[in-house]
PDB file of C-alpha atoms in Angstrom:
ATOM      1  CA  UNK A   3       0.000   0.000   0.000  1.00  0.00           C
ATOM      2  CA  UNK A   4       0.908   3.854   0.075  1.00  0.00           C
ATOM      3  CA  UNK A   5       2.192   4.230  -3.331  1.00  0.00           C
ATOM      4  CA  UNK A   6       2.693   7.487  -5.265  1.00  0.00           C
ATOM      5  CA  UNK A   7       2.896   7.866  -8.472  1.00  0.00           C
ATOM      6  CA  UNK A   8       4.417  10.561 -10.938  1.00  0.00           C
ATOM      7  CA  UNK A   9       3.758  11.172 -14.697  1.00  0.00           C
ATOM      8  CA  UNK A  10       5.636  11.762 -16.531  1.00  0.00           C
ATOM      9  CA  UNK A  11       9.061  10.387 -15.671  1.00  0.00           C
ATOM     10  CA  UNK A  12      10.524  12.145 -17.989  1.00  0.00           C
ATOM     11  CA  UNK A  13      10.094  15.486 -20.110  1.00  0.00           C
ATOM     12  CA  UNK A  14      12.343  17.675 -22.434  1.00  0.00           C
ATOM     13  CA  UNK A  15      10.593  20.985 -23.266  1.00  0.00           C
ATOM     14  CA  UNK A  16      11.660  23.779 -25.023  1.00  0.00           C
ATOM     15  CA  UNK A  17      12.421  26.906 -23.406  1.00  0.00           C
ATOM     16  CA  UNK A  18       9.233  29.509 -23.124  1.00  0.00           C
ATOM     17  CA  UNK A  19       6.830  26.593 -23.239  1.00  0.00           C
ATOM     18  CA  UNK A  20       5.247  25.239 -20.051  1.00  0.00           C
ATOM     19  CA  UNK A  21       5.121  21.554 -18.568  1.00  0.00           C
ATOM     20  CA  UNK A  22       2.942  20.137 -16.308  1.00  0.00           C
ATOM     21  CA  UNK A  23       3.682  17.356 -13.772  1.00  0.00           C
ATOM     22  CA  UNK A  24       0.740  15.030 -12.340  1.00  0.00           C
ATOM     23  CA  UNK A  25       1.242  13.229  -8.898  1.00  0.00           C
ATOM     24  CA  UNK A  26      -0.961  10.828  -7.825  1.00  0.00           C
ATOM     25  CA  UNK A  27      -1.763   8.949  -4.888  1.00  0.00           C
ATOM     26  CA  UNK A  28      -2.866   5.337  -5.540  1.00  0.00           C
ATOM     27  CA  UNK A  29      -4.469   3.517  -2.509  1.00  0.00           C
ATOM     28  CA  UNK A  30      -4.811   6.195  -0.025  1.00  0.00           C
ATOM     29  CA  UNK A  31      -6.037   9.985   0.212  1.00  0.00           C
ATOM     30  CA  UNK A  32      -3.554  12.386   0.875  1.00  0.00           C
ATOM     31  CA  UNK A  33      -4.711  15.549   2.098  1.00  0.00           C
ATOM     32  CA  UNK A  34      -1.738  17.315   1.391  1.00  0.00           C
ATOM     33  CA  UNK A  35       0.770  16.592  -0.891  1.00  0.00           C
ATOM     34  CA  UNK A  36       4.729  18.020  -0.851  1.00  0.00           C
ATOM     35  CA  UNK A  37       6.902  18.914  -4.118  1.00  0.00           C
ATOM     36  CA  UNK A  38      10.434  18.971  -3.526  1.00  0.00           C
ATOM     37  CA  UNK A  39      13.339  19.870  -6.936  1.00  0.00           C
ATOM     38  CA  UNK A  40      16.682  17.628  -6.495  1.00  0.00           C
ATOM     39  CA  UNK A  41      20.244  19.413  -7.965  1.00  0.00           C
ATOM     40  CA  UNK A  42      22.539  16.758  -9.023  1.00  0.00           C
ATOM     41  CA  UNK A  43      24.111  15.372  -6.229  1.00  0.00           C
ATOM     42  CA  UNK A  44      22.035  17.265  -3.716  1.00  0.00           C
ATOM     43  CA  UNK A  45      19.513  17.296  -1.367  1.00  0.00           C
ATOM     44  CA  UNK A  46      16.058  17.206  -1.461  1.00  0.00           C
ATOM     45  CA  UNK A  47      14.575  21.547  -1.302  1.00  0.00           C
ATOM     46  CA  UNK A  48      10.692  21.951  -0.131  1.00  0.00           C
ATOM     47  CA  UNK A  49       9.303  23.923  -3.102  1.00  0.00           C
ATOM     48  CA  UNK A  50       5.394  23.830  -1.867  1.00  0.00           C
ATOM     49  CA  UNK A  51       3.503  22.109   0.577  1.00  0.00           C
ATOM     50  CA  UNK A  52      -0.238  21.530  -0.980  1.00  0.00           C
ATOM     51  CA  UNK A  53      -3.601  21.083   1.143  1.00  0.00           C
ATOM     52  CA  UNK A  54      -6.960  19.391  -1.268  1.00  0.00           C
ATOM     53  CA  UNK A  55      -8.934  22.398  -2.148  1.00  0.00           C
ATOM     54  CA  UNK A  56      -6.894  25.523  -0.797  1.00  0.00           C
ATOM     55  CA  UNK A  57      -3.929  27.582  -2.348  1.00  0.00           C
ATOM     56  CA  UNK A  58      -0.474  25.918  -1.939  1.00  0.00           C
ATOM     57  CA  UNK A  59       2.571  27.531   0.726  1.00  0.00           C
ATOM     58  CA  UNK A  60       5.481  28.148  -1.159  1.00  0.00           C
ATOM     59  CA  UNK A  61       8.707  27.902   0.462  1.00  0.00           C
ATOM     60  CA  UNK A  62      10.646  31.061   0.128  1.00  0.00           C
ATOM     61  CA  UNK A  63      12.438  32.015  -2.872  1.00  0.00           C
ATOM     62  CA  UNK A  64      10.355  29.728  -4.799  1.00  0.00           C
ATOM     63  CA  UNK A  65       8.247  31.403  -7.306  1.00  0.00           C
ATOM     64  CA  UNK A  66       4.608  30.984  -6.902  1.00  0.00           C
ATOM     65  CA  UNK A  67       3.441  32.250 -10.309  1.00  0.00           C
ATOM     66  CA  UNK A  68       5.992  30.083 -11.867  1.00  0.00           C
ATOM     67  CA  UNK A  69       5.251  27.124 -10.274  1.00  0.00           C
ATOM     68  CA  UNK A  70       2.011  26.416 -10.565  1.00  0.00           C
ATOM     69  CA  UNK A  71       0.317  23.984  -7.801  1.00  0.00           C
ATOM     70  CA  UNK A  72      -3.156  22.907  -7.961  1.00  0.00           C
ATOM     71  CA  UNK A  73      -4.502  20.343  -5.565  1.00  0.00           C
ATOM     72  CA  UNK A  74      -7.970  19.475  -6.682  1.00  0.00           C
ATOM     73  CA  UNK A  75      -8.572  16.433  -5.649  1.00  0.00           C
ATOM     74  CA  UNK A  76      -7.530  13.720  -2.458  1.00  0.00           C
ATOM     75  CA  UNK A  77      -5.733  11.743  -4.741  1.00  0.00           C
ATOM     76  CA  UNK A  78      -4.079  14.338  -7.129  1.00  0.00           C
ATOM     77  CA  UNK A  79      -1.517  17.155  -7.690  1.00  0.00           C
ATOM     78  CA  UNK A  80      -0.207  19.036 -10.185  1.00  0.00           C
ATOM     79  CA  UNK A  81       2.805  21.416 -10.715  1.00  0.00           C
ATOM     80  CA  UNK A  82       2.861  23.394 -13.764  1.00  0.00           C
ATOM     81  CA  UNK A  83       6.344  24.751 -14.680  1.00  0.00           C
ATOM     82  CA  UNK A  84       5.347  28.040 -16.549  1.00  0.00           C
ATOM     83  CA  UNK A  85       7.789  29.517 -19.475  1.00  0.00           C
ATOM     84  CA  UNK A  86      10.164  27.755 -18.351  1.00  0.00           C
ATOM     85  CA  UNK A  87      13.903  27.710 -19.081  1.00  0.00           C
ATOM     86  CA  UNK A  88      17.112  25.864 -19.044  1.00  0.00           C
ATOM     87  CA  UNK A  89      17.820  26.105 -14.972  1.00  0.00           C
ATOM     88  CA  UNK A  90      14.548  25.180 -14.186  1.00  0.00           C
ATOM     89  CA  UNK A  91      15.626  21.673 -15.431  1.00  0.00           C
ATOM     90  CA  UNK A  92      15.492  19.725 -12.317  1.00  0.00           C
ATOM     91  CA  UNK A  93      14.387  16.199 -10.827  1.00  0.00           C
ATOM     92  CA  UNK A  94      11.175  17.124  -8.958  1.00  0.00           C
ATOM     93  CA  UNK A  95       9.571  14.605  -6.727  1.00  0.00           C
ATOM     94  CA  UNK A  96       6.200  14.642  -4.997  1.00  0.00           C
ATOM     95  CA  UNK A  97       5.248  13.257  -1.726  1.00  0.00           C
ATOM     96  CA  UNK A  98       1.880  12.607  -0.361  1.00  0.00           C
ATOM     97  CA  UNK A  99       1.553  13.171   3.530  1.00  0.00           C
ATOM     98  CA  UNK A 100      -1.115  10.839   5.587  1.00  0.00           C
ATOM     99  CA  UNK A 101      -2.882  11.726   9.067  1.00  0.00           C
ATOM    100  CA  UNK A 102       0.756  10.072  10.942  1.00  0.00           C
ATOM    101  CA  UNK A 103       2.359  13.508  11.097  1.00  0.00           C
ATOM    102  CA  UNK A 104       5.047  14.106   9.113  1.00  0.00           C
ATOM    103  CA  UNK A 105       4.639  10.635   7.469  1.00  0.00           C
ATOM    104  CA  UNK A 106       5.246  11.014   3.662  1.00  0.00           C
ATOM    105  CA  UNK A 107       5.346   8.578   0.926  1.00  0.00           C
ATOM    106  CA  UNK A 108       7.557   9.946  -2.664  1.00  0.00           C
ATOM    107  CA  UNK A 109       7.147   9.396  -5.931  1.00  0.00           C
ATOM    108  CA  UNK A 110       9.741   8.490  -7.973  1.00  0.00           C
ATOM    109  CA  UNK A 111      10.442  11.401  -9.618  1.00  0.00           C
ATOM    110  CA  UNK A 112      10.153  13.374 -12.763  1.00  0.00           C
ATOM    111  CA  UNK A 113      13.355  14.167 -14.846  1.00  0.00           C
ATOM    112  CA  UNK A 114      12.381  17.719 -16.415  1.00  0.00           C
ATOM    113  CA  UNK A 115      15.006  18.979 -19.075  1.00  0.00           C
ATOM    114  CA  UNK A 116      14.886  22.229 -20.967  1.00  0.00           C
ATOM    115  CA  UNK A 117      16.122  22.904 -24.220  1.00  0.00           C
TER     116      UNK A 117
ATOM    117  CA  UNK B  12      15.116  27.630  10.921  1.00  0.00           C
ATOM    118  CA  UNK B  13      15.653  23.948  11.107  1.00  0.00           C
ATOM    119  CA  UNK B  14      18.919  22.218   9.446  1.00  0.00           C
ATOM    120  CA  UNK B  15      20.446  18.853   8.773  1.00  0.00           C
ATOM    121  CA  UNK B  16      23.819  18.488   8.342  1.00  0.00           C
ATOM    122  CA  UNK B  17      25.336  15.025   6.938  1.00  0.00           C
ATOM    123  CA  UNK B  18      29.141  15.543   7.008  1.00  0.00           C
ATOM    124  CA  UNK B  19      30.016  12.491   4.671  1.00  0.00           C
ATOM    125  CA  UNK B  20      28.626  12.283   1.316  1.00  0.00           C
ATOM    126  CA  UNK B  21      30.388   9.281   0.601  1.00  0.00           C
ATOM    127  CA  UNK B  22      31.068   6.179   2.824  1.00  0.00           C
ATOM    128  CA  UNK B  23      32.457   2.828   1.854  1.00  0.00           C
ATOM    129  CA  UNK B  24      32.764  -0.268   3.867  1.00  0.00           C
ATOM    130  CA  UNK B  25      33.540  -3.685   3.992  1.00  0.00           C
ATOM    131  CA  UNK B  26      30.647  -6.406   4.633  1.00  0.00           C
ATOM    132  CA  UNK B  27      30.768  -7.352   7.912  1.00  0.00           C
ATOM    133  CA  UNK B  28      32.124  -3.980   9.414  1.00  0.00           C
ATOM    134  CA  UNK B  29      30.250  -1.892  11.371  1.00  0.00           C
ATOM    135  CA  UNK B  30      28.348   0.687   9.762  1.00  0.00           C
ATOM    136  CA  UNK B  31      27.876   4.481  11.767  1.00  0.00           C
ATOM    137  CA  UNK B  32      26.137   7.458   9.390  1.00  0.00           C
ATOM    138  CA  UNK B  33      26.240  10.746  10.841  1.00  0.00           C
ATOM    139  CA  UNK B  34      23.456  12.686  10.898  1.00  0.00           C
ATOM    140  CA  UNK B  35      23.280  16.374  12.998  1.00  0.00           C
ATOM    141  CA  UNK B  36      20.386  19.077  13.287  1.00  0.00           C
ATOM    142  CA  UNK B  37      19.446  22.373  14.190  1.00  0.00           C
ATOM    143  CA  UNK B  38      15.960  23.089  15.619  1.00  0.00           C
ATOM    144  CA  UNK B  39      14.647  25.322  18.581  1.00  0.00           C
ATOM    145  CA  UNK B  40      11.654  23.168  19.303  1.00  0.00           C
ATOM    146  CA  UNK B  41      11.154  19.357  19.859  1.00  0.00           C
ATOM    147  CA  UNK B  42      12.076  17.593  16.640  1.00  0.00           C
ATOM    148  CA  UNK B  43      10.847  14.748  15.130  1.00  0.00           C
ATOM    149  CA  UNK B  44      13.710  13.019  13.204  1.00  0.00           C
ATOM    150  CA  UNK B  45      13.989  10.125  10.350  1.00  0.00           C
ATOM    151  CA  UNK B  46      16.524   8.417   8.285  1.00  0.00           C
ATOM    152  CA  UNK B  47      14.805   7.726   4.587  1.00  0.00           C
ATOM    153  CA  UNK B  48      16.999   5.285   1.763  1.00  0.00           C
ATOM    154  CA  UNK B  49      17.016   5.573  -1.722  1.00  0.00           C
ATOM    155  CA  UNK B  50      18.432   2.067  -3.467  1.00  0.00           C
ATOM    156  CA  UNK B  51      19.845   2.513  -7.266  1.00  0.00           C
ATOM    157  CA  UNK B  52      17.163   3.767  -9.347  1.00  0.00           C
ATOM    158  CA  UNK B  53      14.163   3.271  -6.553  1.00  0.00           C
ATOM    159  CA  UNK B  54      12.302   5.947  -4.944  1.00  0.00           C
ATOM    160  CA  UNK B  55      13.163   7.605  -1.665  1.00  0.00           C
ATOM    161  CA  UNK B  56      11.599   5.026   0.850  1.00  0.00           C
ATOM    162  CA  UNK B  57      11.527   5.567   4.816  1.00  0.00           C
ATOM    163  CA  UNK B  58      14.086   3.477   6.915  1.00  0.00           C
ATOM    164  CA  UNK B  59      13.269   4.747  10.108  1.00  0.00           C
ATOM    165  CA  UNK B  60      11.814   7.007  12.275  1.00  0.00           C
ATOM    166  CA  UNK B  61      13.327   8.168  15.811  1.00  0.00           C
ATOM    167  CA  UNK B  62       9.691   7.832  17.620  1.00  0.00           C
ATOM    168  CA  UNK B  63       9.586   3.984  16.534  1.00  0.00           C
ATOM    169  CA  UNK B  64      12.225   3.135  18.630  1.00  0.00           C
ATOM    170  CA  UNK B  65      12.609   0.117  15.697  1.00  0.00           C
ATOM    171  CA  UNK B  66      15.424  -1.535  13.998  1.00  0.00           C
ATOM    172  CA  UNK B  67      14.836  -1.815  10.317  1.00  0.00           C
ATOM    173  CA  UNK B  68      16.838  -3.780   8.606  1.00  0.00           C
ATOM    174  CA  UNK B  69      19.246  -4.237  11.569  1.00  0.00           C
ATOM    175  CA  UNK B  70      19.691  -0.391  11.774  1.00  0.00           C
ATOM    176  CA  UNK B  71      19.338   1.968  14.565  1.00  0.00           C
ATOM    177  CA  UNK B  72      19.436   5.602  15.602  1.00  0.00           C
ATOM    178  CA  UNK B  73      19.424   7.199  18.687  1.00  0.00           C
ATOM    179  CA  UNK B  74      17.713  10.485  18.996  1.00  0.00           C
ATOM    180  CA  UNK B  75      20.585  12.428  20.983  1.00  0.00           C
ATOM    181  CA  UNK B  76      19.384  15.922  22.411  1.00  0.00           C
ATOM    182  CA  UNK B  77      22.247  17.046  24.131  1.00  0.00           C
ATOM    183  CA  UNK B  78      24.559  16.603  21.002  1.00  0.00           C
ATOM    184  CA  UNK B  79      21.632  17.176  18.741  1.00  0.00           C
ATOM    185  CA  UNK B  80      22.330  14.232  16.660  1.00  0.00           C
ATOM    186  CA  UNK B  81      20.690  11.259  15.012  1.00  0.00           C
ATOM    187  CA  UNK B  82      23.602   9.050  13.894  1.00  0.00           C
ATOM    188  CA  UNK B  83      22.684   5.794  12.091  1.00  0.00           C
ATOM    189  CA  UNK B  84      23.862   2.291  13.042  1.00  0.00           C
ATOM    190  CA  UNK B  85      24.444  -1.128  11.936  1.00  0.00           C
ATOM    191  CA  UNK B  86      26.975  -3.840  13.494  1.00  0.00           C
ATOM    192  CA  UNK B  87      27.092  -6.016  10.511  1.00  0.00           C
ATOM    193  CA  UNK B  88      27.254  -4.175   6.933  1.00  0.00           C
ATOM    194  CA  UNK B  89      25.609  -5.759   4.284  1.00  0.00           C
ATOM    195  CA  UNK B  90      26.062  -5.517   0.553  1.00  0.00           C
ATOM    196  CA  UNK B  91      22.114  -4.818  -0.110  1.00  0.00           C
ATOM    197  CA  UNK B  92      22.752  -1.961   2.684  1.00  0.00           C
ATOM    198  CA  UNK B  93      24.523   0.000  -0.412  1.00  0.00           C
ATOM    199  CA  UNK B  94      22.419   3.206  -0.654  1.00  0.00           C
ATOM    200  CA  UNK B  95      21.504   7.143  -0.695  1.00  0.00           C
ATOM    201  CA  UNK B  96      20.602   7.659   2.841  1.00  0.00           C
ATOM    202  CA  UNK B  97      19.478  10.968   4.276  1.00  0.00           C
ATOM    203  CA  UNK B  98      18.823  12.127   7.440  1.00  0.00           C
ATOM    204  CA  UNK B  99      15.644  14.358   7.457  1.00  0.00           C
ATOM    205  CA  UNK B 100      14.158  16.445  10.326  1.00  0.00           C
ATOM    206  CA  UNK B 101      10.164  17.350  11.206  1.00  0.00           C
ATOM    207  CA  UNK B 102       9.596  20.367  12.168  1.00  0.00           C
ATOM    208  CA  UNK B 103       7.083  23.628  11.652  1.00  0.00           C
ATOM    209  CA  UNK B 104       4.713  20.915   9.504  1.00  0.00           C
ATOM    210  CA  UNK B 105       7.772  19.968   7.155  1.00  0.00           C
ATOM    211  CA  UNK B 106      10.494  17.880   6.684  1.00  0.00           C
ATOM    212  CA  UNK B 107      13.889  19.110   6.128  1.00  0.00           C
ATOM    213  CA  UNK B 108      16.242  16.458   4.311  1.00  0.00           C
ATOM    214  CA  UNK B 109      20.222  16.855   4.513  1.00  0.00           C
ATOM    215  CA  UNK B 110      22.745  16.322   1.786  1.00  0.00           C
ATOM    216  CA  UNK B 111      22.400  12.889   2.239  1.00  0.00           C
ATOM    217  CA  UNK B 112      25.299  10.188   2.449  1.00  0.00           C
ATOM    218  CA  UNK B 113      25.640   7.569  -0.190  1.00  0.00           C
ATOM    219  CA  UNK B 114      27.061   4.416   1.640  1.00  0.00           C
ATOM    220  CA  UNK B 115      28.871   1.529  -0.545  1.00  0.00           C
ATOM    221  CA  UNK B 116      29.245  -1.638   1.090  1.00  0.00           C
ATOM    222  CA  UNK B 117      32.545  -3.679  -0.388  1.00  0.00           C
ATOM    223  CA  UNK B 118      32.195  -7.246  -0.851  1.00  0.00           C
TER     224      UNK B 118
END
């Protein structure tokens, strides 16, 4: 049980254009859901914690108009990478949080690459 | 603020050996902390978390206020026990990863 998934695992866009990123939890309701961007060889940054049916937090320094977070739904989320451009390419990974506090399972990631 | 500091980022050794990741945080209220694993090309999975009180996988960590650390042990390395770990702390709703420490067992 508790799995998370992530589509797509992969995307090259070009630079200007927008991508969107679905996470999805499969046999549980998550009531909030995390997004977290990977550098090569580094850890793990909060981007945006999500709640089902209210506006995401952004960490700071994270752009909220460029990354878009929509939560509609118990079982999905979405971040929307708007224009975006060659150092937004990134490994994003989504987590969906349960009722156990602090308890979050990941996804497995989604490779973005801009041209 | 809250921080995690991993000092190693890599650490190899031999089967059998003891293994002892470090794992040190910064937090001005009551912290909640957790050791996650990532295996080669899996997702990031949690190993354990300091509330259990558990061994998973014949690893422990002991929560250790007074040096603020959360150090991860095994007696016995294993080759399977090659891995990404990182150290991750809960705090203000949120959970704060370090750099994380890639451990390589060798045979």
């Amino acid at each position: 049980g508790a799995v998370v998934s992530q589509h797509p695992s992969r995307v090259i866009c070009k630079s200007g254009t927008s991508v969107k990123i679905e996470c999805r939890s499969l046999d549980f309701q998550a009531t909030t859901m995390f997004w977290y961007r990977q550098f090569p060889k580094q850890s793990l940054m909060l981007m945006a914690t999500s709640n089902e049916g209210s506006k995401a937090t952004y960490e700071q320094g994270v752009e909220k108009d460029k990354f878009l977070i929509n939560h509609a739904s118990l079982t999905l989320s979405t971040l929307t990478v708007t224009s975006a451009h060659p150092e937004d390419s990134s490994f994003y990974i989504c987590s969906a949080g349960t009722s156990v506090r602090y308890e979050q399972y990941f996804g497995p990631g989604t490779r973005l690459t801009v041209t | 603020a809250q921080r995690v500091t991993q000092p190693e980022k890599l650490l190899s050794v031999f089967k059998g050996a003891p293994v002892e990741l470090k794992c040190n945080y910064s937090y001005s209220g009551s912290p909640e902390l957790f050791w996650y694993v990532q295996y080669s090309r899996q997702r990031l999975q949690l190993l354990l978390r300091h509330i259990s009180r558990e061994s998973i996988k014949g690893f422990t960590a002991d929560l250790n206020k007074g040096e603020t650390s959360f150090h991860l042990k095994k007696p016995f390395a294993q080759e399977e026990d090659s891995a990404m770990y990182y150290c991750a702390l809960g705090g203000y709703e949120k959970l704060t990863f370090g750099t994380g420490t890639r451990l390589t067992i060798i045979p």
